[in-house]
Coordinates of C-alpha atoms in Angstrom, one line a residue:
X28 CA 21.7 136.0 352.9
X29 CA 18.3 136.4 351.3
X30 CA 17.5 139.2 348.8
X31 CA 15.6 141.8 349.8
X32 CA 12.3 141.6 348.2
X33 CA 10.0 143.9 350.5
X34 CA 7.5 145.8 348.4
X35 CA 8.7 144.7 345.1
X36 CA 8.0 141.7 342.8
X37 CA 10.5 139.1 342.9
X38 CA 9.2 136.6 340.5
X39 CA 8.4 138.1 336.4
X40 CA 4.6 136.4 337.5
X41 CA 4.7 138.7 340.3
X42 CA 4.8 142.1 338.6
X43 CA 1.5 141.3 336.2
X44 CA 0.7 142.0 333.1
X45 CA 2.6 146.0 331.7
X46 CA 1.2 147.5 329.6
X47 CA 3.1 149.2 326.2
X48 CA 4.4 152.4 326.9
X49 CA 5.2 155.0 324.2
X50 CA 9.4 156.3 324.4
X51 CA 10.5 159.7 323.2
X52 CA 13.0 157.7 321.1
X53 CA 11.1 154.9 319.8
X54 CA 13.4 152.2 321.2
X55 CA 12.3 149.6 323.6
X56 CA 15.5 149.4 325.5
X57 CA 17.7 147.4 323.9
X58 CA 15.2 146.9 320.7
X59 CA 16.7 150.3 319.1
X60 CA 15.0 151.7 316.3
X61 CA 17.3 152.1 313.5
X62 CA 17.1 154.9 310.2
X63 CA 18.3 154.7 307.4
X64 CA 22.1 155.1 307.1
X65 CA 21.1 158.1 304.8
X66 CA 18.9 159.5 307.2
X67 CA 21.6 159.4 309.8
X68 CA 24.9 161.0 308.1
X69 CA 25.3 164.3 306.1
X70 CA 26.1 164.2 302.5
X71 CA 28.0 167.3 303.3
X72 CA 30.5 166.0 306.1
X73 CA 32.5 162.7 305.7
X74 CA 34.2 161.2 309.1
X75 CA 37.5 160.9 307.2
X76 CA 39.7 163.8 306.4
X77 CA 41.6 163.5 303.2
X78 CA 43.8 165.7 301.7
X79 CA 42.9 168.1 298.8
X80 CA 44.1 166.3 295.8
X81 CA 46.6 167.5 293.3
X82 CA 45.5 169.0 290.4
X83 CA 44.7 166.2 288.1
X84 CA 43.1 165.6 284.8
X85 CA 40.7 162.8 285.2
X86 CA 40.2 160.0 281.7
X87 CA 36.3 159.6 282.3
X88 CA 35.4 161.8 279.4
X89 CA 31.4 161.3 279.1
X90 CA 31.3 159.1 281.7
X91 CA 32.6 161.9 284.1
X92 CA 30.0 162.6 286.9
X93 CA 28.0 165.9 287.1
X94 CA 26.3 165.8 290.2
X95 CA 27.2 165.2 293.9
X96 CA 28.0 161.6 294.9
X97 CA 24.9 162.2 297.6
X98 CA 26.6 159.6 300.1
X99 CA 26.2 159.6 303.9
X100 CA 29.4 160.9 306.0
X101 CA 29.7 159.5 309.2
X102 CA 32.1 159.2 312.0
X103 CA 33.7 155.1 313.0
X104 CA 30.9 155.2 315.9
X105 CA 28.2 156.4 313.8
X106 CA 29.0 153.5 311.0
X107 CA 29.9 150.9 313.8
X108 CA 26.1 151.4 315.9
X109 CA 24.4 151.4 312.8
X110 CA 25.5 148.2 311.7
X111 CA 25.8 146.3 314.8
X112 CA 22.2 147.3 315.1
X113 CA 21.1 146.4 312.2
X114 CA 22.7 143.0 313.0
X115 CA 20.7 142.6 316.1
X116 CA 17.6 143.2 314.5
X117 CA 18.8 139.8 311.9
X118 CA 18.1 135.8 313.2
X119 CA 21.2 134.1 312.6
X120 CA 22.6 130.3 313.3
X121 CA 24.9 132.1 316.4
X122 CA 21.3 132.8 317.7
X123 CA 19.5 129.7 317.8
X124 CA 18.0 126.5 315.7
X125 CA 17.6 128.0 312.0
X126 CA 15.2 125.0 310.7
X127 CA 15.0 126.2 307.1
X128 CA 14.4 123.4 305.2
X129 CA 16.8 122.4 302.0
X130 CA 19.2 125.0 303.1
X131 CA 21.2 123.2 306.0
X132 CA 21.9 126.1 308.4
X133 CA 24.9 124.3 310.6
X134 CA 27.1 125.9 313.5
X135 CA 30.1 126.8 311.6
X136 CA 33.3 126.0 313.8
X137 CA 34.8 129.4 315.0
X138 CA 38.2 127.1 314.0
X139 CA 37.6 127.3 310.7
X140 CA 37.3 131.2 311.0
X141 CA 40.6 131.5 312.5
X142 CA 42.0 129.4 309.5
X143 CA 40.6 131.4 307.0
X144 CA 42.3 134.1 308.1
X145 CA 46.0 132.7 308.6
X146 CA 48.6 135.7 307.0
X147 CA 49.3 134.1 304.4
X148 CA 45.7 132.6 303.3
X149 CA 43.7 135.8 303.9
X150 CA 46.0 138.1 302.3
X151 CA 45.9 135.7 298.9
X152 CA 45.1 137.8 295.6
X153 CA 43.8 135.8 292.5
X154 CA 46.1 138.0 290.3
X155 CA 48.9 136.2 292.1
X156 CA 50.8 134.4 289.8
X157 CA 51.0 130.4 290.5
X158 CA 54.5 130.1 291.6
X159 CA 53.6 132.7 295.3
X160 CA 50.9 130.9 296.2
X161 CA 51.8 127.1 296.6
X162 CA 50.7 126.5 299.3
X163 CA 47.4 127.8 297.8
X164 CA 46.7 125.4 294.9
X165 CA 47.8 122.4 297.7
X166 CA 45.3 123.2 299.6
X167 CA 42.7 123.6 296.5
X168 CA 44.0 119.9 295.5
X169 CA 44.0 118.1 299.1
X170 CA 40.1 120.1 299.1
X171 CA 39.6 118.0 295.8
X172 CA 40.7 115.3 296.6
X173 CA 38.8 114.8 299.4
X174 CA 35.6 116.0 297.6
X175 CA 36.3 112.8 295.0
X176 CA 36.7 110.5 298.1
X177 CA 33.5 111.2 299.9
X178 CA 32.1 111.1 296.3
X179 CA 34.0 108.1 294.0
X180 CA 33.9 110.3 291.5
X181 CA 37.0 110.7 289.0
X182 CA 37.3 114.8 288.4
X183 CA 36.5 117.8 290.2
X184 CA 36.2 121.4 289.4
X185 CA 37.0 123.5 291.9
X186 CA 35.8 127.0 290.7
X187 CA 32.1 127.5 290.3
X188 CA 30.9 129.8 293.1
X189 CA 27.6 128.6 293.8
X190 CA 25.0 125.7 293.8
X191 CA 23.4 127.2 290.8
X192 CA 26.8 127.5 289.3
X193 CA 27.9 124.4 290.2
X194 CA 24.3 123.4 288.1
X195 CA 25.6 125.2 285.1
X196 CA 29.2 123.5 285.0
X197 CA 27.8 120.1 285.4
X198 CA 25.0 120.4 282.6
X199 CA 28.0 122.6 280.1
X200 CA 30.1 119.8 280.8
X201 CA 27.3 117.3 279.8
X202 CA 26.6 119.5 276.6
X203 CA 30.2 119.5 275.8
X204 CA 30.3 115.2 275.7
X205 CA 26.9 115.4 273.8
X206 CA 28.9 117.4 271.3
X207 CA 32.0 115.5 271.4
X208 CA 29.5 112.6 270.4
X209 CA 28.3 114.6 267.4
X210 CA 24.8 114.9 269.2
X211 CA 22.6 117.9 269.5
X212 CA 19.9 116.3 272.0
X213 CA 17.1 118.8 272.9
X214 CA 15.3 118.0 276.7
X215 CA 16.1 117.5 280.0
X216 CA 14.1 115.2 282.3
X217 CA 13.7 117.3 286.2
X218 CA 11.7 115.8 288.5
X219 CA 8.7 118.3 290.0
X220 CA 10.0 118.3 293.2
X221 CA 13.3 119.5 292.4
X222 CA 14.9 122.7 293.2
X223 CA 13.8 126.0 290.9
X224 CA 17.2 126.3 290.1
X225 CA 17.2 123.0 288.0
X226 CA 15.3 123.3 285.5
X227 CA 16.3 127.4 285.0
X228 CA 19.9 125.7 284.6
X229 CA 18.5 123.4 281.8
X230 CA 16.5 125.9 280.0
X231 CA 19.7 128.5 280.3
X232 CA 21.5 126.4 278.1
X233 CA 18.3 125.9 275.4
X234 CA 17.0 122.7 276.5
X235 CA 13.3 121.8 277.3
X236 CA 12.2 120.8 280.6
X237 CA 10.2 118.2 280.6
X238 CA 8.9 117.0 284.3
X239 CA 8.7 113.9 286.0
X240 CA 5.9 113.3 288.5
X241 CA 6.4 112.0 291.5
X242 CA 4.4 109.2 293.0
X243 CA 2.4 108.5 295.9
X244 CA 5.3 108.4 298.3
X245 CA 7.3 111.0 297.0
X246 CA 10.1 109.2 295.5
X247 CA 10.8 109.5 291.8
X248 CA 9.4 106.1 289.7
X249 CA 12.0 104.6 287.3
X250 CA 9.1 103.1 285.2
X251 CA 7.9 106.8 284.9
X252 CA 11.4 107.9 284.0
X253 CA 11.9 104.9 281.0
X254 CA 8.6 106.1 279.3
X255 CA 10.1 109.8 278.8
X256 CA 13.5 108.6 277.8
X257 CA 14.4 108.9 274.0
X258 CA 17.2 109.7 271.6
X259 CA 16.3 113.8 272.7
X260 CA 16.6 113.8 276.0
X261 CA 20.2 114.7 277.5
X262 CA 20.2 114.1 281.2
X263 CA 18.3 113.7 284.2
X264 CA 18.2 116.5 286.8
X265 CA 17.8 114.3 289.9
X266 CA 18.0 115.2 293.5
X267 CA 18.6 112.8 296.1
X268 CA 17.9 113.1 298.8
X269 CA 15.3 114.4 298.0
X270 CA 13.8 118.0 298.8
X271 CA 11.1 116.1 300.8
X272 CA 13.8 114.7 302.6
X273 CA 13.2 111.2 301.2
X274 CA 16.2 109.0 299.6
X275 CA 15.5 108.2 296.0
X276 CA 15.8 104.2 296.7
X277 CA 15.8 103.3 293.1
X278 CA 18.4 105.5 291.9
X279 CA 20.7 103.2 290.6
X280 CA 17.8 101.9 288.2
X281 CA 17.2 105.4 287.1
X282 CA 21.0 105.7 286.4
X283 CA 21.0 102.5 284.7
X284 CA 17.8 103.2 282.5
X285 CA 19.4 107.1 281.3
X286 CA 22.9 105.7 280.3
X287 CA 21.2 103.1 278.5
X288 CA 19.0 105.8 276.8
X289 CA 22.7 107.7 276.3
X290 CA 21.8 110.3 278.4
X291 CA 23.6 111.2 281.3
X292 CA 23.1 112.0 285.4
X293 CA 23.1 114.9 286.6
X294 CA 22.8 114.8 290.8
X295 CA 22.1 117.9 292.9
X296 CA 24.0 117.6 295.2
X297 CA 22.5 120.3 297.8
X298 CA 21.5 117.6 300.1
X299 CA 25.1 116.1 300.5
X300 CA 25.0 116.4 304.1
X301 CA 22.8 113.4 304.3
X302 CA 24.8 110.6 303.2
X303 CA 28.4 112.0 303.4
X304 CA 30.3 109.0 304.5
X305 CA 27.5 106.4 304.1
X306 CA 27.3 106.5 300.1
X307 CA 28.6 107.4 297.2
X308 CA 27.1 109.4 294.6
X309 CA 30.0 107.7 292.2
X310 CA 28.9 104.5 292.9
X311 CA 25.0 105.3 292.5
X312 CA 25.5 105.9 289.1
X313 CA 25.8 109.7 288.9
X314 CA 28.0 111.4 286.1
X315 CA 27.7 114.9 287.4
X316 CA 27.0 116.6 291.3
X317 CA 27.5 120.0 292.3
X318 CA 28.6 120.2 296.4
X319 CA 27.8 123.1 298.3
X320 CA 30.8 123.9 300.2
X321 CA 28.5 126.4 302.5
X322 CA 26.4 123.8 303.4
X323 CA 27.7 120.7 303.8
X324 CA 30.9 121.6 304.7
X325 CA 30.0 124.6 307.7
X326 CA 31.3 127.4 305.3
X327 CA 28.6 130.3 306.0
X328 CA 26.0 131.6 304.3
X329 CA 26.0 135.2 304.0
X330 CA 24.2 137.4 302.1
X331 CA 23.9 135.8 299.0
X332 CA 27.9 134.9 298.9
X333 CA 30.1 134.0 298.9
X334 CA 29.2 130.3 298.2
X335 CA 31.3 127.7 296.9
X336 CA 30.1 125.0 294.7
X337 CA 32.5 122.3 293.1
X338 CA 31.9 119.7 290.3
X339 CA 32.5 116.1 290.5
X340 CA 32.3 114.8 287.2
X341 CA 32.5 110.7 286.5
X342 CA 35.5 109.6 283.7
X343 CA 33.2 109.7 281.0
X344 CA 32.7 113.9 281.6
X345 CA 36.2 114.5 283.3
X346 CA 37.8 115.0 279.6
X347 CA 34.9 118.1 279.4
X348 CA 36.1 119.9 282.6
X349 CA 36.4 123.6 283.0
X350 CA 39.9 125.3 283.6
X351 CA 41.5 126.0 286.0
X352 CA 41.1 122.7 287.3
X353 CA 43.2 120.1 289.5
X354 CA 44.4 116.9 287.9
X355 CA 45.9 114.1 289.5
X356 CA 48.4 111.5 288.9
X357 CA 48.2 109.1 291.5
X358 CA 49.2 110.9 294.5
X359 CA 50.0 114.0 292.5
X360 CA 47.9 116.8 291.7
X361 CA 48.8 119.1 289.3
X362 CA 46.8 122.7 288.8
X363 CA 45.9 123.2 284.7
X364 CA 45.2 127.3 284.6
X365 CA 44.9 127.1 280.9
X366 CA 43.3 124.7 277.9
X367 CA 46.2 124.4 276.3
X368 CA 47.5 122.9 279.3
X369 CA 44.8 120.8 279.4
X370 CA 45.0 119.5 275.9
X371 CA 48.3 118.7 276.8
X372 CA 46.8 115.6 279.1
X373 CA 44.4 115.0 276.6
X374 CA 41.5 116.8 277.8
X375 CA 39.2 119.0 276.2
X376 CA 37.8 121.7 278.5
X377 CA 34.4 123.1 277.8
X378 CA 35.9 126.7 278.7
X379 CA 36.1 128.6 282.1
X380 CA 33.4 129.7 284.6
X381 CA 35.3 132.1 286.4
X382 CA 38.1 134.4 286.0
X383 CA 40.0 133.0 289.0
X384 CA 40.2 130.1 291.0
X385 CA 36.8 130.1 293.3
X386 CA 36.3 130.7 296.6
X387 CA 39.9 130.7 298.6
X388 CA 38.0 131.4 302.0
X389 CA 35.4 128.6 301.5
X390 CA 37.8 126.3 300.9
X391 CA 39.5 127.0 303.7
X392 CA 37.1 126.8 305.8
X393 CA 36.2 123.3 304.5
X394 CA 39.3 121.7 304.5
X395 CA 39.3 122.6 308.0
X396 CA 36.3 121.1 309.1
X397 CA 37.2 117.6 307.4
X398 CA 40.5 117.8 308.8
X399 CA 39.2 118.3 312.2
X400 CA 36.0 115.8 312.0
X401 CA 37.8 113.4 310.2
X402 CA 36.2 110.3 307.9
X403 CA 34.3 108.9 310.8
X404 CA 33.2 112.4 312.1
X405 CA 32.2 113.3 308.5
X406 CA 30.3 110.1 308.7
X407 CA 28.7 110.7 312.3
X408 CA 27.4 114.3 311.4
X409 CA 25.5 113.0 308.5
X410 CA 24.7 110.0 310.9
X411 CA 23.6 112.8 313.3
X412 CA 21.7 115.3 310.7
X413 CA 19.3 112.3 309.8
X414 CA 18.6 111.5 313.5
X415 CA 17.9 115.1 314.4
X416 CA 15.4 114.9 311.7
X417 CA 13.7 111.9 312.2
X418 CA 13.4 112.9 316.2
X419 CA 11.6 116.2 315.0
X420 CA 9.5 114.2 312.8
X421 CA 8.4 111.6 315.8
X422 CA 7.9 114.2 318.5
X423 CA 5.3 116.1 316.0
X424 CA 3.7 113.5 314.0
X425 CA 1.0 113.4 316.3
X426 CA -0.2 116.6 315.7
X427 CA 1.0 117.6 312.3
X428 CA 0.5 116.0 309.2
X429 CA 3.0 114.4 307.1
X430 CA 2.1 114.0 303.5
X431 CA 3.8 110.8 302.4
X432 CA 3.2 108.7 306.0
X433 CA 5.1 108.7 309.3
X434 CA 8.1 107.0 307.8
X435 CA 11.8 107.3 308.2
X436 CA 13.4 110.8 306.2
X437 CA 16.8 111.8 305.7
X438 CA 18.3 114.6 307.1
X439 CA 14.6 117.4 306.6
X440 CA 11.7 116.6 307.6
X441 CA 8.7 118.0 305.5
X442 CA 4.6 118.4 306.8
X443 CA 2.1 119.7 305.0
X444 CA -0.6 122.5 306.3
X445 CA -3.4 120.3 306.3
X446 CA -3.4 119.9 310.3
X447 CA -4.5 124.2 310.3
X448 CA -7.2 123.1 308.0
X449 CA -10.7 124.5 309.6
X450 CA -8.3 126.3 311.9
X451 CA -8.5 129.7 310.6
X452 CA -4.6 129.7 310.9
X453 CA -3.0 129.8 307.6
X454 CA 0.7 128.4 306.4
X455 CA 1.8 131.8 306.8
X456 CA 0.6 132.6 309.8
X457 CA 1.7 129.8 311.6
X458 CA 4.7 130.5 310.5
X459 CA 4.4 134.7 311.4
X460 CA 3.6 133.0 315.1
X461 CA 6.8 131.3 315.2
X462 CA 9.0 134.5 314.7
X463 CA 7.4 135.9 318.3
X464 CA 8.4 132.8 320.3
X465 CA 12.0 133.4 318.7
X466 CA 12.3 131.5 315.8
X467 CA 13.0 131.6 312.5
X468 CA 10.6 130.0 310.2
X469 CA 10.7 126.6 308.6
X470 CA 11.1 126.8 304.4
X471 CA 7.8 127.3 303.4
X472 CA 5.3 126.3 300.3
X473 CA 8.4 124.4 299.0
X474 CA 8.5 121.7 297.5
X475 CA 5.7 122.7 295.3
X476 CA 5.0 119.0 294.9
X477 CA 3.1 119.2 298.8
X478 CA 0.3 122.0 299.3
X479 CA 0.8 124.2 302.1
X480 CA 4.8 122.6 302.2
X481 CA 6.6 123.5 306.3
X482 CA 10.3 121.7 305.8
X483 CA 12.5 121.4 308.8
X484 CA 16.2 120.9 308.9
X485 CA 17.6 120.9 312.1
X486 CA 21.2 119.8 311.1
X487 CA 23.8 118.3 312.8
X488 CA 24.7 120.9 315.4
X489 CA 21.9 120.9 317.1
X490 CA 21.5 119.4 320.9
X491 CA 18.8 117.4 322.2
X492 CA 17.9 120.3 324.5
X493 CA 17.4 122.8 321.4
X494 CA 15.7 119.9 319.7
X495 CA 12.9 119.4 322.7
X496 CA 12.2 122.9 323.1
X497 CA 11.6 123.1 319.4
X498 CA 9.5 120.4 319.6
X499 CA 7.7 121.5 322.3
X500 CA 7.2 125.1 321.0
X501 CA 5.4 124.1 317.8
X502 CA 3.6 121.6 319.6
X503 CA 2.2 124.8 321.8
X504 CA 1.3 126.6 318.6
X505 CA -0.5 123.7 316.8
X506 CA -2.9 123.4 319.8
X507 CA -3.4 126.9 320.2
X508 CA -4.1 127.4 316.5
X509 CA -6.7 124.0 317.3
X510 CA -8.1 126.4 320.1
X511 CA -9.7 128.5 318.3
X512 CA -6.8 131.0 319.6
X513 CA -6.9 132.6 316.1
X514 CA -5.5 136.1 317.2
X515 CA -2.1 134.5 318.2
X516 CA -1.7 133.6 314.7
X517 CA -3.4 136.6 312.3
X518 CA -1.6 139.5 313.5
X519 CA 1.5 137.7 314.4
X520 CA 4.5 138.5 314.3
X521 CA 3.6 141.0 317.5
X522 CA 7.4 141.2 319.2
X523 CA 9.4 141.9 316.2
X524 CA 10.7 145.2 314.9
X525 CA 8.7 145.2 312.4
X526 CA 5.2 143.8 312.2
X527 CA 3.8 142.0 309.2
X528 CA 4.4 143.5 305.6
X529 CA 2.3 143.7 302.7
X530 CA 4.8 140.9 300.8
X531 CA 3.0 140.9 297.7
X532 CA 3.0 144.3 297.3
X533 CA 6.8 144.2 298.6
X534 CA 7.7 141.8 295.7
X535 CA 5.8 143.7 293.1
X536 CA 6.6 147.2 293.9
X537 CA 9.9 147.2 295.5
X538 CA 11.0 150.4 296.8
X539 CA 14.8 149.9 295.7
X540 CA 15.9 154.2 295.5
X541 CA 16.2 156.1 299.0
X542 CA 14.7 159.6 297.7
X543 CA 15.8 162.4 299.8
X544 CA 12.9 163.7 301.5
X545 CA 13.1 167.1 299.9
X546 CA 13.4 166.0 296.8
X547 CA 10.0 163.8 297.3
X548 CA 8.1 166.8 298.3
X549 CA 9.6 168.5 294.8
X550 CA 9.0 165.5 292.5
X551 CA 5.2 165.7 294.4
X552 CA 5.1 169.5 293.3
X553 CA 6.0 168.6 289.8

């Protein structure tokens, strides 16, 4: 049986244009505006009763406070809508293709969710002492020992929490050998299209930056590299691949030219998920790489943390490792919590990052996607990310420009701005544009080595579906912008919540305080 379709549209075409119409509430049905959580509870009412406490004499002293806590009461339902709302109103990976550039957005396996929170696992306090939690520091050493596999490095340490963390141990550990040596070198050699977080490592730790252009193809030079070298210079910060997605082909003759200047290698590792399985950063010549368990491994990214990102250091900088740290004998690992432990074996620890052990749900979650994918599915995915890639690259070369030639990348993609040029579309607008047709935008204006930078990472997880109708979408913007069809673009985004901010103005003069309104209106008097 046919619908029914007498006097009414039955195709979206049908219906026309609608015009905006004004609510009483503000929402546009399911798009629900959302107040502040302070706006919506009472700093008077909480929705939880608790018992009158005991008498008490509280220990604060001056530090006692003399004012109300001025937080919002709410009920369970009031808390639950507001954030569930203000999660609707976020782009997330759950939601669709999340191409930012450098930061590998990947699907992350609902199975390694469930693992993470195993009784046992999820119910693990660092304050635990060694001998409850086993099970714990196996899984920490079967993590690290698979880390030094898909590496060929010699040591790992497990605890730093972050990338830039991860940084810091590497370049403290390097210091540490430099001292060991009875040498006090002075610079650090960072390539300009490197990540930000390079060279503020370096100069956290006193050294001077000194930077290494890159040439015409956007690959790193070792002739360029031998004429800074000298008996100053400390390391390299090298990234490869590359941030413009581009494999450093001559990395083993940069390695080869800083050990001979007695410096050592320093590799980001942020970009693991390109070559996992197909080479080893061991083998390349690299002394020192941070992993980023919440990338490469499909541990999520969350709101700044938690992270997870683990050393590999070569033999000549395991010695320098930070406790607690797993060691191995063959087969056997064997947890060292403290430096006299480690001196023990020999070693000689720089000192300790962290108070605990690192991230106990990241490394869960790890483990259990190279369990489940296995040596050849670790290699396939990184097999997969670079093809993903390169398929974005050919379906848009055409029309956008590609600042170092339509040639093969790694696992991101990165164009330039240069195909808006005369357009009267900038970088940012094309990128506004993309948030109304649903997606989030590619990293922009990085690396600063390209003008105008747009870097896409698809990832692995993506299917050749999601791929084409990303294609095809940016495809429909370039041409409009090529239209003339400047209005699409310069008050974009025109769908979201929120329409276009003021960011300069948002960066400079954050509003970080909620002021209740009647307090406004008295500091205003005043």
């Amino acid at each position: 049986m046919s619908m029914n379709n007498q006097g009414r549209p039955s195709t979206p075409n049908e219906a026309g244009a609608v015009a905006e119409h004004k609510t009483f509430t503000g929402n546009k049905a399911l798009q629900i505006e959302e107040p502040l959580i302070f706006e919506t509870g009472r700093n008077d009412v909480t929705g939880v009763d608790i018992d009158v406490p005991l008498d008490f004499k509280p220990r604060l002293g001056s530090h006692q406070r003399k004012t109300a806590i001025d937080l919002p009461g709410l009920s369970e339902p009031e808390a639950m809508r507001h954030y569930v709302r203000l999660s609707q109103k976020n782009y997330a990976i759950d939601m669709g293709l999340y191409p930012l550039g450098s930061c590998t957005m990947k699907h992350n396996p609902r199975l390694n969710e469930k693992m993470a929170r195993l009784p046992g696992f999820a119910d693990v306090h660092p304050l635990q002492p060694l001998s409850t939690v086993k099970g714990a520091v196996e899984l920490i050493a079967q993590l690290g020992r698979w880390l030094l596999v898909t590496t060929g490095m010699a040591s790992v340490a497990m605890s730093p929490k972050a990338g830039a963390h991860g940084e810091l141990c590497g370049m403290m550990a390097i210091k540490a050998a430099l001292k060991a040596r009875g040498e006090n070198r002075s610079k650090v050699l960072v390539p300009e299209s490197a990540h930000g977080t390079n060279p503020a490592t370096a100069a956290l730790l006193g050294y001077k930056v000194v930077t290494i252009p890159a040439r015409e193809d956007g690959t790193v030079d070792p002739a360029s590299v031998r004429e800074l070298l000298d008996d100053q210079v400390a390391a390299i910060m090298l990234t490869n691949p590359n941030t413009c997605g581009l494999f450093e082909r001559d990395i083993k003759e940069i390695a080869d030219a800083v050990h001979e200047a007695g410096a050592y290698f320093y590799c980001d590792g942020a970009n693991f998920n390109a070559i996992v399985g197909k080479a080893k950063p061991g083998e390349l010549g690299v002394d020192a790489m941070h992993i980023n368990l919440h990338k490469t491994f499909s541990t999520p990214h969350g709101g700044g943390g938690p992270g997870a990102g683990p050393v590999v250091l070569s033999d000549k900088l395991a010695p320098f490792a930070p406790v607690p740290y797993v060691r191995f004998e063959g087969d056997t690992a064997e947890f060292i919590e403290t430096r006299a432990k480690a001196k023990e074996h020999g070693d000689t620890p720089f000192g300790r990052m962290t108070a605990f052990h690192g991230q106990m749900g990241m490394f869960i979650r790890a483990l259990s996607f190279m369990l489940s994918h296995g040596c050849d599915g670790l290699k396939q995915a990184s097999e997969d990310a670079v093809l993903n890639a390169n398929y974005i690259r050919v379906g848009l070369a055409d029309l956008m420009s590609l600042p170092f030639g339509n040639r093969a990348n790694m696992h991101e993609v990165l164009f330039d701005d240069s195909f808006l040029k005369d357009t009267g579309v900038t970088t940012l607008d094309f990128a506004k544009a993309m948030i109304d047709e649903g997606y989030h935008p590619m990293t922009m204006y990085f690396p600063l080595v390209v003008h105008g930078a747009l870097l896409i990472e698809p990832t692995e997880s993506e299917s050749l579906a999601s791929l084409d109708l990303f294609i095809a979408t940016l495809r429909d913007l370039v041409m409009s912008a090529k239209r003339g069809e400047t209005e699409r673009f310069t008050g974009a985004p025109y769908h979201s919540p929120r329409r276009r901010l003021d960011e300069t103005a948002a960066a400079r003069k954050p509003i970080l305080k909620w002021i209740r309104p009647e307090a406004a209106t008295a500091e205003a008097a005043e």
